[in-house]
């Protein structure tokens, strides 16, 4: 069913070492070295050393304080390993994606992660991000509908560009699948524009996106795509 949402569950191992707080800084340095050699082993070390209780928390800790390779982290989170979906969804849920748009959400996500060169890995990351973004904004929309005065105070725009953001964008999309396809198409456009290849015109890019709405029966409105194109071509997204 189209309305089903992923329910993720993973049993974490119990820590082997206890009372390690006094050595946390040194253990974190060691965990970062292990992560850069083998990411899954680095996460396991963080949990087994008692620095964090879950693989998800371990990933966040290493990204915040471990000085690990962002490229390696992005590549690992795009893997099809059984533990990766849970970490992906939780990681994106921790980001400030509320009231972002397509381009600004990509900027937010990939300021912390490197962009995988493997398109299959990038595909998995963007699918998770689209679902988290959609869930956050659907919850916001419900909150506004149920508020006493019928509308909550508008959140500050995190974009700074021309694209539509937050619920202004959400109203033009039928679901997370469409957002996911827009995210992927925008990422590919960015590579084309800033990667040294011959660029696509706005009309060519919009033509490539035909039929991504309503299971191939409709298009995302042109003015929505035009604003995305303008933002992508105006400023490079850090990778």
XYZ file of C-alpha atoms in Angstrom:
239
model
C 0.000 0.000 0.000
C 1.195 3.482 -0.862
C 0.453 4.846 2.605
C 2.686 2.374 4.441
C 5.704 3.882 6.213
C 8.907 2.049 7.116
C 9.106 0.677 10.649
C 12.744 0.088 11.508
C 14.090 -1.940 14.387
C 17.553 -3.242 15.183
C 18.799 -4.946 18.337
C 21.943 -3.265 19.629
C 24.706 -5.284 21.317
C 25.504 -4.705 24.952
C 28.738 -2.848 25.718
C 31.711 -5.035 26.575
C 33.546 -2.292 28.462
C 31.978 -0.245 31.225
C 32.948 2.889 33.173
C 34.803 4.259 30.146
C 33.673 7.886 30.527
C 37.052 8.995 31.812
C 38.678 7.688 28.610
C 35.940 8.924 26.232
C 38.130 11.384 24.326
C 40.861 8.842 23.631
C 38.365 6.121 22.736
C 36.594 8.475 20.334
C 39.859 9.190 18.545
C 40.477 5.452 18.235
C 36.895 4.893 17.022
C 37.378 7.541 14.308
C 40.559 5.832 13.107
C 38.744 2.477 12.961
C 35.754 4.079 11.188
C 37.983 5.519 8.464
C 39.385 2.026 7.910
C 36.075 0.144 8.173
C 32.953 2.207 9.041
C 30.863 -0.648 10.440
C 33.715 -1.670 12.763
C 34.078 1.911 13.948
C 30.386 2.108 14.871
C 30.564 -1.269 16.614
C 33.571 -0.096 18.634
C 31.690 2.994 19.841
C 28.793 0.848 21.069
C 30.908 -1.935 22.572
C 33.096 0.612 24.352
C 29.991 2.059 25.980
C 30.344 5.496 24.375
C 26.812 5.278 22.934
C 23.924 2.839 23.235
C 23.032 2.455 19.550
C 24.626 2.437 16.116
C 22.586 5.490 15.185
C 23.860 7.466 18.165
C 27.368 6.235 17.391
C 27.121 7.596 13.840
C 25.945 10.983 15.087
C 28.720 11.103 17.679
C 31.428 10.345 15.145
C 30.097 12.921 12.683
C 29.891 15.599 15.378
C 33.082 14.991 17.326
C 35.074 12.204 15.702
C 36.509 14.098 12.735
C 35.762 11.155 10.438
C 35.762 11.289 6.651
C 32.463 12.795 5.443
C 32.865 11.084 2.080
C 33.270 7.708 3.755
C 30.298 8.394 6.044
C 28.069 9.275 3.093
C 29.191 6.212 1.189
C 28.607 3.930 4.180
C 25.105 5.274 4.904
C 24.198 4.528 1.294
C 25.112 0.853 1.662
C 22.423 -1.882 1.533
C 23.613 -3.344 4.865
C 20.788 -4.249 7.257
C 21.810 -1.664 9.853
C 22.113 1.241 7.392
C 18.394 2.046 6.798
C 17.824 2.622 10.507
C 20.861 4.900 10.754
C 19.872 6.751 7.569
C 16.347 7.540 8.722
C 17.468 8.530 12.212
C 20.294 10.696 10.901
C 18.031 12.635 8.546
C 15.438 12.945 11.284
C 18.039 14.745 13.410
C 18.692 17.364 10.712
C 16.901 20.704 10.459
C 14.884 19.749 7.388
C 11.692 21.466 8.507
C 10.789 24.384 6.243
C 13.490 23.583 3.708
C 13.041 23.077 -0.013
C 14.655 20.709 -2.485
C 17.951 22.584 -2.837
C 18.174 23.772 0.766
C 17.503 20.266 2.117
C 20.334 18.943 -0.057
C 22.600 21.666 1.306
C 21.606 20.768 4.858
C 22.160 17.034 4.384
C 25.438 17.210 2.523
C 27.013 19.752 4.824
C 27.387 16.756 7.167
C 27.864 13.932 4.660
C 29.853 13.502 1.493
C 27.850 12.863 -1.691
C 28.386 9.228 -2.792
C 29.714 8.813 -6.309
C 27.832 5.511 -6.563
C 24.351 6.491 -7.745
C 22.770 3.493 -6.017
C 24.045 4.755 -2.674
C 22.916 8.298 -3.431
C 19.524 6.895 -4.388
C 19.127 5.210 -0.974
C 20.135 8.374 0.879
C 17.711 10.573 -1.029
C 14.853 8.097 -0.620
C 15.339 8.175 3.151
C 15.645 11.958 3.206
C 12.482 12.420 1.139
C 10.485 10.211 3.501
C 11.763 12.014 6.597
C 11.113 15.434 5.027
C 7.602 14.417 4.052
C 6.797 12.999 7.484
C 8.011 16.178 9.218
C 5.909 18.440 7.014
C 2.846 16.242 7.162
C 3.070 16.452 10.943
C 3.466 20.232 10.715
C 0.441 20.476 8.442
C -1.639 18.426 10.889
C -0.487 20.609 13.791
C -1.541 23.735 11.957
C -4.905 22.264 11.082
C -5.506 21.309 14.717
C -4.259 24.554 16.247
C -6.703 26.831 18.023
C -6.571 29.645 15.497
C -6.214 27.320 12.520
C -2.643 28.311 11.730
C 0.635 28.243 13.580
C 3.174 30.999 13.268
C 5.159 30.586 10.061
C 8.586 29.096 10.686
C 11.649 31.019 9.537
C 12.776 30.203 6.010
C 16.094 28.294 6.058
C 16.586 28.663 2.345
C 17.629 32.172 1.397
C 17.158 31.302 -2.299
C 14.218 31.492 -4.647
C 12.849 27.948 -4.358
C 9.618 27.054 -2.574
C 10.123 25.620 0.907
C 8.201 23.808 3.633
C 4.447 23.626 3.231
C 4.625 26.010 0.278
C 6.449 23.224 -1.570
C 4.493 20.380 0.017
C 1.174 21.604 -1.427
C 2.419 20.984 -4.972
C 3.634 17.407 -4.373
C 1.485 14.309 -4.021
C 3.859 12.368 -1.775
C 7.422 11.473 -0.768
C 7.993 9.531 -3.995
C 7.688 12.738 -6.031
C 9.961 14.625 -3.651
C 12.509 11.807 -3.859
C 12.531 12.007 -7.666
C 12.926 15.788 -7.529
C 15.824 15.441 -5.089
C 17.574 12.897 -7.287
C 16.981 14.913 -10.456
C 18.270 18.056 -8.742
C 21.395 16.244 -7.545
C 22.049 15.080 -11.109
C 21.440 18.590 -12.438
C 23.941 19.950 -9.942
C 26.576 17.453 -11.092
C 25.917 18.423 -14.697
C 26.059 22.177 -14.051
C 29.086 22.218 -11.751
C 30.908 19.107 -12.896
C 32.422 20.499 -16.065
C 30.012 18.791 -18.474
C 27.809 20.602 -20.950
C 25.011 22.156 -18.921
C 21.290 21.568 -19.347
C 18.952 24.437 -20.086
C 15.985 24.931 -17.802
C 13.597 23.643 -20.453
C 15.707 20.535 -21.050
C 15.788 19.739 -17.329
C 12.052 20.243 -16.897
C 11.474 18.011 -19.925
C 13.481 15.235 -18.229
C 11.192 15.512 -15.198
C 7.974 14.993 -17.134
C 5.531 12.517 -15.613
C 7.070 12.205 -12.154
C 3.802 13.266 -10.505
C 0.754 11.065 -9.883
C 2.454 7.866 -11.063
C 3.320 9.267 -14.468
C 0.016 11.011 -15.064
C 1.101 14.592 -14.299
C 4.055 16.958 -13.935
C 5.379 18.980 -11.033
C 4.287 22.593 -11.752
C 6.769 24.436 -13.925
C 7.170 27.388 -11.553
C 8.266 24.971 -8.782
C 10.955 23.450 -10.999
C 12.064 26.813 -12.388
C 12.849 28.091 -8.897
C 14.858 24.938 -8.142
C 16.800 25.302 -11.391
C 17.588 28.946 -10.599
C 18.979 28.055 -7.176
C 21.097 25.155 -8.464
C 22.674 27.223 -11.240
C 23.256 30.230 -8.961
C 25.341 28.555 -6.254
C 27.208 25.294 -5.918
C 26.152 22.831 -3.210
C 29.215 21.770 -1.176
C 30.059 18.093 -1.739
